[in-house]
PDB file of C-alpha atoms and ligand atoms in Angstrom:
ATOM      1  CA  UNK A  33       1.361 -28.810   2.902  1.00  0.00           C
ATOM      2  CA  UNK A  34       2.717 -25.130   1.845  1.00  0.00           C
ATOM      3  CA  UNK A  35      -0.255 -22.347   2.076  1.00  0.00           C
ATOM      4  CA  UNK A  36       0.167 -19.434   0.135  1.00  0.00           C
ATOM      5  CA  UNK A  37       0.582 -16.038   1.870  1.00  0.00           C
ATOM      6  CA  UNK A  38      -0.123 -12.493   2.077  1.00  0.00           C
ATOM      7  CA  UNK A  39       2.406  -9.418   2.252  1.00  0.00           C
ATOM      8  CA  UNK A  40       1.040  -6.773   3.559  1.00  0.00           C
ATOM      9  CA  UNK A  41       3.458  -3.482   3.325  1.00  0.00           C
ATOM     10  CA  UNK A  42       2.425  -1.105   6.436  1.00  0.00           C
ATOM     11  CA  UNK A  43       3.978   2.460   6.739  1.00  0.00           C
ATOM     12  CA  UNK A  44       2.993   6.178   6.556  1.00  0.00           C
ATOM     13  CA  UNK A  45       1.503   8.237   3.272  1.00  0.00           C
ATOM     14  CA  UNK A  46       4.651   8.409   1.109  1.00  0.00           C
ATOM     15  CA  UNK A  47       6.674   5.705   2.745  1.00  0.00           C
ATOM     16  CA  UNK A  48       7.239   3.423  -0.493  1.00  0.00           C
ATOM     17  CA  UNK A  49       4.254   0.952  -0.566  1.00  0.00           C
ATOM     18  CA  UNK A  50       3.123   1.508  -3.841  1.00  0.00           C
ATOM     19  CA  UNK A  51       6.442   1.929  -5.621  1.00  0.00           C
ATOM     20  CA  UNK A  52       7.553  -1.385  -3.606  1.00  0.00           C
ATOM     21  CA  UNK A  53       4.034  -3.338  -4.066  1.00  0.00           C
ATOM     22  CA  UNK A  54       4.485  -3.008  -7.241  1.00  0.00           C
ATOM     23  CA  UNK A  55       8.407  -4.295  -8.084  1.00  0.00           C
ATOM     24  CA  UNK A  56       7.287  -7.893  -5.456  1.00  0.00           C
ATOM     25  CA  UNK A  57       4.059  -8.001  -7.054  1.00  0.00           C
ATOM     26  CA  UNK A  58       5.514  -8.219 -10.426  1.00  0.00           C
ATOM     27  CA  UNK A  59       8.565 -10.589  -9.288  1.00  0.00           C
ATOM     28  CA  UNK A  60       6.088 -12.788  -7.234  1.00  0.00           C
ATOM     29  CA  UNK A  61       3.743 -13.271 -10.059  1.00  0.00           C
ATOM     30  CA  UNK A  62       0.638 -12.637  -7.834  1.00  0.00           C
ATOM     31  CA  UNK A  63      -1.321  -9.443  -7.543  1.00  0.00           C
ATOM     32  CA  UNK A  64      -1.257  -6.120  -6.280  1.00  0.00           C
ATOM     33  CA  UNK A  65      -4.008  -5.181  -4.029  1.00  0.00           C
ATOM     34  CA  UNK A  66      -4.202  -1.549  -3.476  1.00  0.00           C
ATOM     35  CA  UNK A  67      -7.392  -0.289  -1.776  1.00  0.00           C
ATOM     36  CA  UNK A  68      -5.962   3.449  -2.390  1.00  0.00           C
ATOM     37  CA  UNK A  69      -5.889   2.393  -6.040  1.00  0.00           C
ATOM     38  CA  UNK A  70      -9.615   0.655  -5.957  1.00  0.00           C
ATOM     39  CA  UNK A  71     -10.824   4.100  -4.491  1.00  0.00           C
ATOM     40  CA  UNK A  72      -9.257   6.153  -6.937  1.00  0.00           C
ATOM     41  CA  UNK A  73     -10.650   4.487  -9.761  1.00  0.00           C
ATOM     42  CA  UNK A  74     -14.097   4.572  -7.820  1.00  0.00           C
ATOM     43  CA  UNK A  75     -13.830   8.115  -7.553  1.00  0.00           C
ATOM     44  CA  UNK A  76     -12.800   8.135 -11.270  1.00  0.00           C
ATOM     45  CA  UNK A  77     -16.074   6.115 -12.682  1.00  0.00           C
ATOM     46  CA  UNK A  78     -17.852   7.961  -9.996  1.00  0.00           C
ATOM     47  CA  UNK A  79     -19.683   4.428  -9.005  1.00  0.00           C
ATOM     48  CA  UNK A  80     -21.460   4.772  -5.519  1.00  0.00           C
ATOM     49  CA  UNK A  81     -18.109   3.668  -3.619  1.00  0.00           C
ATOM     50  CA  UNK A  82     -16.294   6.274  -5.415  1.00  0.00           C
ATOM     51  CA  UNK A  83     -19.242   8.776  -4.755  1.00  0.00           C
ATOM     52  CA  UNK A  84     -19.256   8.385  -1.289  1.00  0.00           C
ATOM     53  CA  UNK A  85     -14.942   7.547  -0.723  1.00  0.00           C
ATOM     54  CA  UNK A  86     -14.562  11.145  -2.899  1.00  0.00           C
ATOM     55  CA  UNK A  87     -14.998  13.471   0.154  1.00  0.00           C
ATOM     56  CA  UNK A  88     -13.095  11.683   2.838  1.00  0.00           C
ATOM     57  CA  UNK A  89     -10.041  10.977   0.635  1.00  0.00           C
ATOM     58  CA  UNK A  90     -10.297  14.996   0.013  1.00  0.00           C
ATOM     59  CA  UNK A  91     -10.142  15.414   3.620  1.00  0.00           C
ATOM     60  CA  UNK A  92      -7.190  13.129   4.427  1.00  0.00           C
ATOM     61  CA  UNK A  93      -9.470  10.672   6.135  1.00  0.00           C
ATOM     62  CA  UNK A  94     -10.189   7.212   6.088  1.00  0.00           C
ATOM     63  CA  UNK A  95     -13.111   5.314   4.421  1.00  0.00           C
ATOM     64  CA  UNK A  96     -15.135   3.582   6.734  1.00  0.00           C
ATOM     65  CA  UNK A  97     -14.262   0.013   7.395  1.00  0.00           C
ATOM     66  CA  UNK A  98     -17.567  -1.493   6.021  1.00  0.00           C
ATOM     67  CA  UNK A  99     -16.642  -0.087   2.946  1.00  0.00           C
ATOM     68  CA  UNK A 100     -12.713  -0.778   2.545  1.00  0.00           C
ATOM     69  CA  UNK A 101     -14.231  -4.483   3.200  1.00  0.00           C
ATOM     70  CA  UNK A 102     -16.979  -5.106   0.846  1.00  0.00           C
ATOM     71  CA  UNK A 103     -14.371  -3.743  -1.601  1.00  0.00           C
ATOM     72  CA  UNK A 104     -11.714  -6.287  -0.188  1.00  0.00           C
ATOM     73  CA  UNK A 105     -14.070  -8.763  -0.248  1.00  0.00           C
ATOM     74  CA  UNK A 106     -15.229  -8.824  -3.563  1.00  0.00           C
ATOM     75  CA  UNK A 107     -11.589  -8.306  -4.947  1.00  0.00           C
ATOM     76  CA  UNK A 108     -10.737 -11.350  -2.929  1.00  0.00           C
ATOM     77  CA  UNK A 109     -13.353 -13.544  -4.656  1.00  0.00           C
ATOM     78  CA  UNK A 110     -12.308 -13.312  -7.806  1.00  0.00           C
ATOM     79  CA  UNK A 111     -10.196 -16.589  -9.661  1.00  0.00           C
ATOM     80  CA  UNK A 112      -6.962 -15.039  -8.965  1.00  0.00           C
ATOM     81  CA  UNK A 113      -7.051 -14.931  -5.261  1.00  0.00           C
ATOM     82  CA  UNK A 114      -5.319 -18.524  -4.576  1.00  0.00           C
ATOM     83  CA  UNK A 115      -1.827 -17.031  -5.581  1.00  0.00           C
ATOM     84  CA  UNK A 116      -1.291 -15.046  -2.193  1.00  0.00           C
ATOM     85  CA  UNK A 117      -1.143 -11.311  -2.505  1.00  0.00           C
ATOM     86  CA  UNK A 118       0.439  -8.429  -2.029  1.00  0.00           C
ATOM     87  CA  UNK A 119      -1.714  -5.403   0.047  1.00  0.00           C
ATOM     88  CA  UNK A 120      -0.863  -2.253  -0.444  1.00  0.00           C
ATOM     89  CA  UNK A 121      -2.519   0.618   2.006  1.00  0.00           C
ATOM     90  CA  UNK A 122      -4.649  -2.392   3.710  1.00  0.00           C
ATOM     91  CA  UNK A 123      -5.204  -2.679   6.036  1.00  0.00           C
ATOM     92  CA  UNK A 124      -5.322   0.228   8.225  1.00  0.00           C
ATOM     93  CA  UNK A 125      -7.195   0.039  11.247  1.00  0.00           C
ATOM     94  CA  UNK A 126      -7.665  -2.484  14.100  1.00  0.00           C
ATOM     95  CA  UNK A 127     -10.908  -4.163  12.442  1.00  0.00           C
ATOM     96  CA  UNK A 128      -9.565  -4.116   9.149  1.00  0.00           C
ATOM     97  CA  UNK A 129      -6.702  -6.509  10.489  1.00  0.00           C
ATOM     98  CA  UNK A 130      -9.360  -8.156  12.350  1.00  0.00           C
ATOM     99  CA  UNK A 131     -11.457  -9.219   9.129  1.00  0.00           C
ATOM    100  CA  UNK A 132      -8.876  -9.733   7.195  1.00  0.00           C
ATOM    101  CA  UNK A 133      -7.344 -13.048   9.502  1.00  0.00           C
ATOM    102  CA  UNK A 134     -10.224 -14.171   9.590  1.00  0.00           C
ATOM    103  CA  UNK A 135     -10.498 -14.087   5.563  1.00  0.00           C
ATOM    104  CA  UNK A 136      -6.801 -15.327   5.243  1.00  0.00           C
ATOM    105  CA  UNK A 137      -7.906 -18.725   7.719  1.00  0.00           C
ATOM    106  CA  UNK A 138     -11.138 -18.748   5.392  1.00  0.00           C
ATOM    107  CA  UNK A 139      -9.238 -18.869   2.200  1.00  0.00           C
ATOM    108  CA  UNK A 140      -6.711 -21.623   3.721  1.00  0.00           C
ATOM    109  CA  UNK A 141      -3.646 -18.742   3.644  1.00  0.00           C
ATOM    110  CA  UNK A 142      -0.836 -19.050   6.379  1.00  0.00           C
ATOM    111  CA  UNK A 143       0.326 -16.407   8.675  1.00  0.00           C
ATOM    112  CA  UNK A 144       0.853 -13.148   6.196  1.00  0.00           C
ATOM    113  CA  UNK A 145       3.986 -11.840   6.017  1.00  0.00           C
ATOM    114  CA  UNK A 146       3.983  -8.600   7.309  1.00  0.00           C
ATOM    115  CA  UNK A 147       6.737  -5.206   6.652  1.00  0.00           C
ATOM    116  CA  UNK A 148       6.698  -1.976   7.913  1.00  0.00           C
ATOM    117  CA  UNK A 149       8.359   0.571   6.060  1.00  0.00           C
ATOM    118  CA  UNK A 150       9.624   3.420   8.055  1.00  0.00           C
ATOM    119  CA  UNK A 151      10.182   6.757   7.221  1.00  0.00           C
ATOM    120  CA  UNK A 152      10.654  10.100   8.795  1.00  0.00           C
ATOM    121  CA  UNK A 153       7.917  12.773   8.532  1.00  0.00           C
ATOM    122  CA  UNK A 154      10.248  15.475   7.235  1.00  0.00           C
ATOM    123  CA  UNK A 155      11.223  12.830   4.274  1.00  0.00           C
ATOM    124  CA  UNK A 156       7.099  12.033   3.854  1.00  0.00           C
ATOM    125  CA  UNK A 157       6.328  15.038   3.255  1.00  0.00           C
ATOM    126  CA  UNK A 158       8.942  16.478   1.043  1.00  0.00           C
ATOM    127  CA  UNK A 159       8.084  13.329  -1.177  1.00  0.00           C
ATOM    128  CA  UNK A 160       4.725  13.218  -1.177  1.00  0.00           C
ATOM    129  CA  UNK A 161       4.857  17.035  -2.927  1.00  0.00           C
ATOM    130  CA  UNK A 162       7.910  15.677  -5.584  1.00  0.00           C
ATOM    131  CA  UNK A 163       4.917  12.452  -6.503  1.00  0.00           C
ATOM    132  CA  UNK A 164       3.719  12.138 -10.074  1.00  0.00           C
ATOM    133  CA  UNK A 165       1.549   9.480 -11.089  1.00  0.00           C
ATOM    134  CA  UNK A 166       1.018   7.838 -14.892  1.00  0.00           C
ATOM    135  CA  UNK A 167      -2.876   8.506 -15.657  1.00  0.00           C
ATOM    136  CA  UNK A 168      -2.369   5.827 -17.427  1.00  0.00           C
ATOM    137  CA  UNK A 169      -0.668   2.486 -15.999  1.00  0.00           C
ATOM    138  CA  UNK A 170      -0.100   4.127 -12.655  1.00  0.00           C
ATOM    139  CA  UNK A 171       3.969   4.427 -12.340  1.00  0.00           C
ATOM    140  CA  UNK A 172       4.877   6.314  -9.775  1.00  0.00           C
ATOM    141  CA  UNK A 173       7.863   8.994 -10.225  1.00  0.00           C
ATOM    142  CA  UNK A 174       9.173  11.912  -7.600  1.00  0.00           C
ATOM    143  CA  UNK A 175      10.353  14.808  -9.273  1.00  0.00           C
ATOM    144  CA  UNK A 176      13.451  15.260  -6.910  1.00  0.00           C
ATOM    145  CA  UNK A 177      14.904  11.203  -6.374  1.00  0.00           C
ATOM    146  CA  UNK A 178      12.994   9.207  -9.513  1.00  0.00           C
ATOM    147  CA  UNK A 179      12.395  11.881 -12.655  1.00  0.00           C
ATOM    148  CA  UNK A 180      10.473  10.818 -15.546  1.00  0.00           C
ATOM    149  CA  UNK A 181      12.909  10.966 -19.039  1.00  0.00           C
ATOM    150  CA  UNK A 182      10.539  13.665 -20.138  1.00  0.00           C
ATOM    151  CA  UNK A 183       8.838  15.923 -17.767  1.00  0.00           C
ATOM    152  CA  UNK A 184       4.871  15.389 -17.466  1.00  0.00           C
ATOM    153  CA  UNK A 185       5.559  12.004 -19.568  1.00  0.00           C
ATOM    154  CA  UNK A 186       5.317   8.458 -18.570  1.00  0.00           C
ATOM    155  CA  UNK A 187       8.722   6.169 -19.195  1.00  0.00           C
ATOM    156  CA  UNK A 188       6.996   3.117 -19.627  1.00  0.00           C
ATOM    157  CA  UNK A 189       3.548   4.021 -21.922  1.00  0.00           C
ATOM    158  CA  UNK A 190       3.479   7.651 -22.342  1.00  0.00           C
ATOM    159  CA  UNK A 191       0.813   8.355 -20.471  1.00  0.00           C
ATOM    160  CA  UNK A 192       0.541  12.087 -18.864  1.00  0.00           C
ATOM    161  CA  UNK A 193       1.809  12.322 -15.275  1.00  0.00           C
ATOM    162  CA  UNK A 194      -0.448  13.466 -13.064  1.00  0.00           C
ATOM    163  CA  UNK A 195      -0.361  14.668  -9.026  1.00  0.00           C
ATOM    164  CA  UNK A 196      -2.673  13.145  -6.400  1.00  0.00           C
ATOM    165  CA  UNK A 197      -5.246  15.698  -5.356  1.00  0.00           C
ATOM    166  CA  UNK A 198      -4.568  14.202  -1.586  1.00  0.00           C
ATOM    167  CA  UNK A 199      -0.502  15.745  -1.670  1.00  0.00           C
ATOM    168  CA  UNK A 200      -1.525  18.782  -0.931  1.00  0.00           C
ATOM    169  CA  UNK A 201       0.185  20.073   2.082  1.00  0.00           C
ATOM    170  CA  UNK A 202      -3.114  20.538   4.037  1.00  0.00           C
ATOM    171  CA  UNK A 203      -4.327  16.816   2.807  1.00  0.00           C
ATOM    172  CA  UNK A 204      -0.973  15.498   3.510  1.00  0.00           C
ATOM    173  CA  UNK A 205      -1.243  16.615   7.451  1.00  0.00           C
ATOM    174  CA  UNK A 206      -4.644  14.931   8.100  1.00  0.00           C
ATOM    175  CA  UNK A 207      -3.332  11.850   6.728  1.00  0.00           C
ATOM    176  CA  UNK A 208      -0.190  12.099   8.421  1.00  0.00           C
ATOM    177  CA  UNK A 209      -2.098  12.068  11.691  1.00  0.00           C
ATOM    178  CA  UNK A 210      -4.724   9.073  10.381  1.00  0.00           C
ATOM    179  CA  UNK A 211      -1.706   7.101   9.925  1.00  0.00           C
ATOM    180  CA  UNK A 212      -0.262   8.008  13.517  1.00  0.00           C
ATOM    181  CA  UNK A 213      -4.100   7.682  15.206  1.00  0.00           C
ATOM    182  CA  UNK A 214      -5.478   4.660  13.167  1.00  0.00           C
ATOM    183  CA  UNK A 215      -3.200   2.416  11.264  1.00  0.00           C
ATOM    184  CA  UNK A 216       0.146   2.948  13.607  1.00  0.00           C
ATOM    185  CA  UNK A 217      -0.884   0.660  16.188  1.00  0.00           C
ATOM    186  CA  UNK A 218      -1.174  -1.998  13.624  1.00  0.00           C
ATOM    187  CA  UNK A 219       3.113  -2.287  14.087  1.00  0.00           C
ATOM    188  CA  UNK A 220       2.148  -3.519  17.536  1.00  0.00           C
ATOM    189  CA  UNK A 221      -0.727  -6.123  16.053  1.00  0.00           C
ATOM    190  CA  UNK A 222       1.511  -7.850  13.808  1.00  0.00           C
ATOM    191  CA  UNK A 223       4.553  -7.507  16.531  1.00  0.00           C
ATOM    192  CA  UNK A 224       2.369  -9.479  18.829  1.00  0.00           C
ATOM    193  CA  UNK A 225       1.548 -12.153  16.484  1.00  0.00           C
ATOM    194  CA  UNK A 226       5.369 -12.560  15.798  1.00  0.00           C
ATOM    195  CA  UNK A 227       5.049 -11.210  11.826  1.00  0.00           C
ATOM    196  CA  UNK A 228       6.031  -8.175  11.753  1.00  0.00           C
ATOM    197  CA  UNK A 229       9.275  -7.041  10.070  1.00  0.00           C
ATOM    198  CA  UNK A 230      10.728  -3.581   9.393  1.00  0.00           C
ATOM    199  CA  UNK A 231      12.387  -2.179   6.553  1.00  0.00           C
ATOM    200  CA  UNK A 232      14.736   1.396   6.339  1.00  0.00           C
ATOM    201  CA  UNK A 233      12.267   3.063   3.509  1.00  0.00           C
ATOM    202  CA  UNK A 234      14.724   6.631   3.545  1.00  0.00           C
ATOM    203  CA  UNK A 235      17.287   3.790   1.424  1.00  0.00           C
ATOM    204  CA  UNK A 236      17.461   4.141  -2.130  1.00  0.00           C
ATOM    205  CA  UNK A 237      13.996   1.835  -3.963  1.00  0.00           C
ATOM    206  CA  UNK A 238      16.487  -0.870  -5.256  1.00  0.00           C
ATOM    207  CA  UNK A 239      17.944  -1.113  -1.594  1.00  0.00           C
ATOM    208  CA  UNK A 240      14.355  -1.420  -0.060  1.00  0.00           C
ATOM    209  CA  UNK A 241      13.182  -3.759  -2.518  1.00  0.00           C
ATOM    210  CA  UNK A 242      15.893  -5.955  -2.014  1.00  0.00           C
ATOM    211  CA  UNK A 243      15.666  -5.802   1.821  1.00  0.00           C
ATOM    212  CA  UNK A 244      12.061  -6.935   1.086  1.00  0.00           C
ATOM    213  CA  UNK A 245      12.769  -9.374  -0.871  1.00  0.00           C
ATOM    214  CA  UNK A 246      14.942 -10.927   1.509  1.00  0.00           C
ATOM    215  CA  UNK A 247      12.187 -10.865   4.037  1.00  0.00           C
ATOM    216  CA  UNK A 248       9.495 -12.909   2.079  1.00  0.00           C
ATOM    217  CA  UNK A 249      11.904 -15.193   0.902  1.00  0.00           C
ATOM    218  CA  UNK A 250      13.048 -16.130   4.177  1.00  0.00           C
ATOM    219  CA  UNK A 251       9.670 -16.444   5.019  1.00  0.00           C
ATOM    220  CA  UNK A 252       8.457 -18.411   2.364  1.00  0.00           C
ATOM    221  CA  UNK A 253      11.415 -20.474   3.058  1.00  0.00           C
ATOM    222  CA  UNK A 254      10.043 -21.228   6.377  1.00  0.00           C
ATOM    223  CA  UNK A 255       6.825 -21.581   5.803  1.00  0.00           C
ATOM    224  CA  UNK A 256       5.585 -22.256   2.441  1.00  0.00           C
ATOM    225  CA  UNK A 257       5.149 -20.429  -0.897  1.00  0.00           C
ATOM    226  CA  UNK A 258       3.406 -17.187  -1.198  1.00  0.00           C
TER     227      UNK A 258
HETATM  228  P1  AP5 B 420      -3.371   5.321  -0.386  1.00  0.00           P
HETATM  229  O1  AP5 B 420      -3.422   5.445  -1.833  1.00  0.00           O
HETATM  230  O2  AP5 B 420      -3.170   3.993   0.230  1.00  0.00           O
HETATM  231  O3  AP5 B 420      -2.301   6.370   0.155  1.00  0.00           O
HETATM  232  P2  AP5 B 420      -1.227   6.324   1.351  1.00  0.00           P
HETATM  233  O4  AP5 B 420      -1.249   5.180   2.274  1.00  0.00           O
HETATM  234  O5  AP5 B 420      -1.420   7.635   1.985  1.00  0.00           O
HETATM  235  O6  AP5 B 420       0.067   6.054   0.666  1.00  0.00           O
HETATM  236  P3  AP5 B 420       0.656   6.751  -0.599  1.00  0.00           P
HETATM  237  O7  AP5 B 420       0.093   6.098  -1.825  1.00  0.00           O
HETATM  238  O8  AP5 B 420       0.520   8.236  -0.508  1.00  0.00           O
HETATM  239  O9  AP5 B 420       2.193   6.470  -0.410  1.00  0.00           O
HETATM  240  P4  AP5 B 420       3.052   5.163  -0.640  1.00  0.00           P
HETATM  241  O10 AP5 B 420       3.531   4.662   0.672  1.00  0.00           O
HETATM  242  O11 AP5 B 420       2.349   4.193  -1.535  1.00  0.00           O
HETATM  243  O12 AP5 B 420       4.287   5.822  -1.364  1.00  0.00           O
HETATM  244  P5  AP5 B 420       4.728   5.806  -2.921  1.00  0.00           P
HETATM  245  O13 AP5 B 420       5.282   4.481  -3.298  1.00  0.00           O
HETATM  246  O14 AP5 B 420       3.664   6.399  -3.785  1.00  0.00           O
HETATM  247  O15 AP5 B 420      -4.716   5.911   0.265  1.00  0.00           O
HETATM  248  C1  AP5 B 420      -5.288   7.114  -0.172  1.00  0.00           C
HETATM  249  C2  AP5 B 420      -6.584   7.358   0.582  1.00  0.00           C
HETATM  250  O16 AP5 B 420      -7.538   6.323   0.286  1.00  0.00           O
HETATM  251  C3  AP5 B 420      -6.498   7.344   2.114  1.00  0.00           C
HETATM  252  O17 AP5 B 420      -6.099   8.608   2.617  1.00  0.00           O
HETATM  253  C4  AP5 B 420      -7.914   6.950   2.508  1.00  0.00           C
HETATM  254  O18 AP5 B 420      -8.799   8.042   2.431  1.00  0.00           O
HETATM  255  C5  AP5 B 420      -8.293   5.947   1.436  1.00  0.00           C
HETATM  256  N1  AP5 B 420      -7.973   4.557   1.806  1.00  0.00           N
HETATM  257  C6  AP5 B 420      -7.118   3.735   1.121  1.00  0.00           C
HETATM  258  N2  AP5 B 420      -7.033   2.542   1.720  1.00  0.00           N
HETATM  259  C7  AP5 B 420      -7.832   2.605   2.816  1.00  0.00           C
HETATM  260  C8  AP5 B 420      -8.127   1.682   3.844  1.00  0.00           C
HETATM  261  N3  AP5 B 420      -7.595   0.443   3.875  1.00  0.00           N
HETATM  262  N4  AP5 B 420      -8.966   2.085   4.832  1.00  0.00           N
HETATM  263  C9  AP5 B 420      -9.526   3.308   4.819  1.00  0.00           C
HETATM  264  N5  AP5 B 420      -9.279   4.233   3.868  1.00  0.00           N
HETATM  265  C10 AP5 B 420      -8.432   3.888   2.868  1.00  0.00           C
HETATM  266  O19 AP5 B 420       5.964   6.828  -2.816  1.00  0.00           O
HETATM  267  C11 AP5 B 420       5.752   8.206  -2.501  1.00  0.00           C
HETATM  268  C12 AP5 B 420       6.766   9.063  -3.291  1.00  0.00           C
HETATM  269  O20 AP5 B 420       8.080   8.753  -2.819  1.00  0.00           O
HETATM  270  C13 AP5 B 420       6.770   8.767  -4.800  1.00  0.00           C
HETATM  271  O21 AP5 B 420       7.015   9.967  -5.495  1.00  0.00           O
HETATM  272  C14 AP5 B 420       7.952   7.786  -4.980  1.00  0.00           C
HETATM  273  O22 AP5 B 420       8.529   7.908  -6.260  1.00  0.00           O
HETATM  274  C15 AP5 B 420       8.903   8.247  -3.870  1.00  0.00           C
HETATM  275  N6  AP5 B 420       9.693   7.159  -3.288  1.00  0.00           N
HETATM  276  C16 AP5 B 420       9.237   5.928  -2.930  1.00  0.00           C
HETATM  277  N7  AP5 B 420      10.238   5.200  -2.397  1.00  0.00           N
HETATM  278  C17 AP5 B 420      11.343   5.988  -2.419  1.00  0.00           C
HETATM  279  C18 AP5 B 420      12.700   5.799  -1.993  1.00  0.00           C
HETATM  280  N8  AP5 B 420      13.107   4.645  -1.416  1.00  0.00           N
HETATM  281  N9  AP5 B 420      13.573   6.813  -2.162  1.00  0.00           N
HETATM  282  C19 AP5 B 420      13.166   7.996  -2.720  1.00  0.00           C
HETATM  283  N10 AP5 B 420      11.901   8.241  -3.153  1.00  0.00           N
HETATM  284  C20 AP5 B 420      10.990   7.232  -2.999  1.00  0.00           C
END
């Protein structure tokens, strides 16, 4: 019988997850699990999580894995997790890949379908300082490759643009080195279990998302639906 699947998009800060989670999300019809995104609007309500994520996001760190799960968890129990998913930013250490197989088996999921984006750090960095981000809906723009119509102004619902209080340069640099410490050697997990893919992210967005595509379509092709 086909088992739905997970894509999980790895890669650096800046690298393209979000704008690409986003555009397979949308044409998969399942959702778009972002634990940066859960944080942020933890931080936003200032709940507990957000309380206690606020300072280590500030510092370019990463939350602790007990957290990042609980969070996962309780996302993943909600009616809509049957559909597969698409993971954005998780996950990013060693355990967190641990956990999250065994969650995948628990749920009845296949193997997920795994792509690294890959970008230089030059590139990263240059983009992560162009980023605005909708207040509103969350679009993602770059002032220097993906302008807004208006400046400040959301194309899709208006809503003010606003910059992540993580791209500043100092920020940037201590999660530039998170990614290279903790969530790198996750290439080499997935490579092992004979899932992982990897994607050009310095192409234009319609270029990666179409490489992408191609990827989870072969896959589901292979194996099932997502
Ligand atoms: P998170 O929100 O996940 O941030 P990140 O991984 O650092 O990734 P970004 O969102 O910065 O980049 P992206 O790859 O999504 O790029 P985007 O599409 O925006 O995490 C934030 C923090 O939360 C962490 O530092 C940590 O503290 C905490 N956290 C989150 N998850 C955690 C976890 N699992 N465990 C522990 N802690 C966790 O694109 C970037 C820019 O480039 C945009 O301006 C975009 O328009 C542009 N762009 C994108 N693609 C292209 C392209 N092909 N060509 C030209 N420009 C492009």
């Amino acid at each position: 019988m086909a088992s739905n699947h997970a894509l999980i998009l790895l890669g650096p800060p800046g690298a393209g997850k979000g704008t690409q989670a986003k555009l397979i999300a949308q044409r998969l019809g399942v959702p778009h699990l972002s634990t940066g995104d859960m944080f942020r609007d933890a931080v936003k309500r200032a709940t507990p999580t957000g309380l206690l994520a606020k300072p280590i996001m500030e510092r370019g760190e990463l939350v602790p894995d007990s957290i990042v799960m609980k969070m996962v968890e309780e996302r993943l129990a909600r009616p809509d997790s049957g559909k597969g998913f698409v993971f954005d930013g998780f996950p990013r250490t060693l355990p967190q890949a641990e956990q999250l197989d065994g969650i995948l088996n628990r749920l009845g999921f296949g193997r997920p379908i795994v792509v690294d984006i890959r970008v230089d750090a030059d590139k990263l960095i240059q983009r992560l300082s162009g980023r605005w981000t909708c207040s509103v809906g969350g679009e993602i723009y770059n002032v220097f490759d993906m302008p807004p119509k208006v400046q400040g102004i959301c194309d899709r619902d208006g809503g003010k643009l606003v910059q992540r209080a993580d791209d500043r340069p100092e920020v940037v640099t201590a999660r530039l080195v998170a990614y290279e410490r903790q969530t790198k050697p996750l290439s080499d997990y997935y490579q092992r279990q004979g899932v992982l893919e990897t994607v050009n992210g310095a192409a234009p967005v319609e270029e990666v998302s179409r490489r992408v595509a191609r990827i989870v379509d072969d896959a589901v092709r292979r194996d099932g639906h997502l």
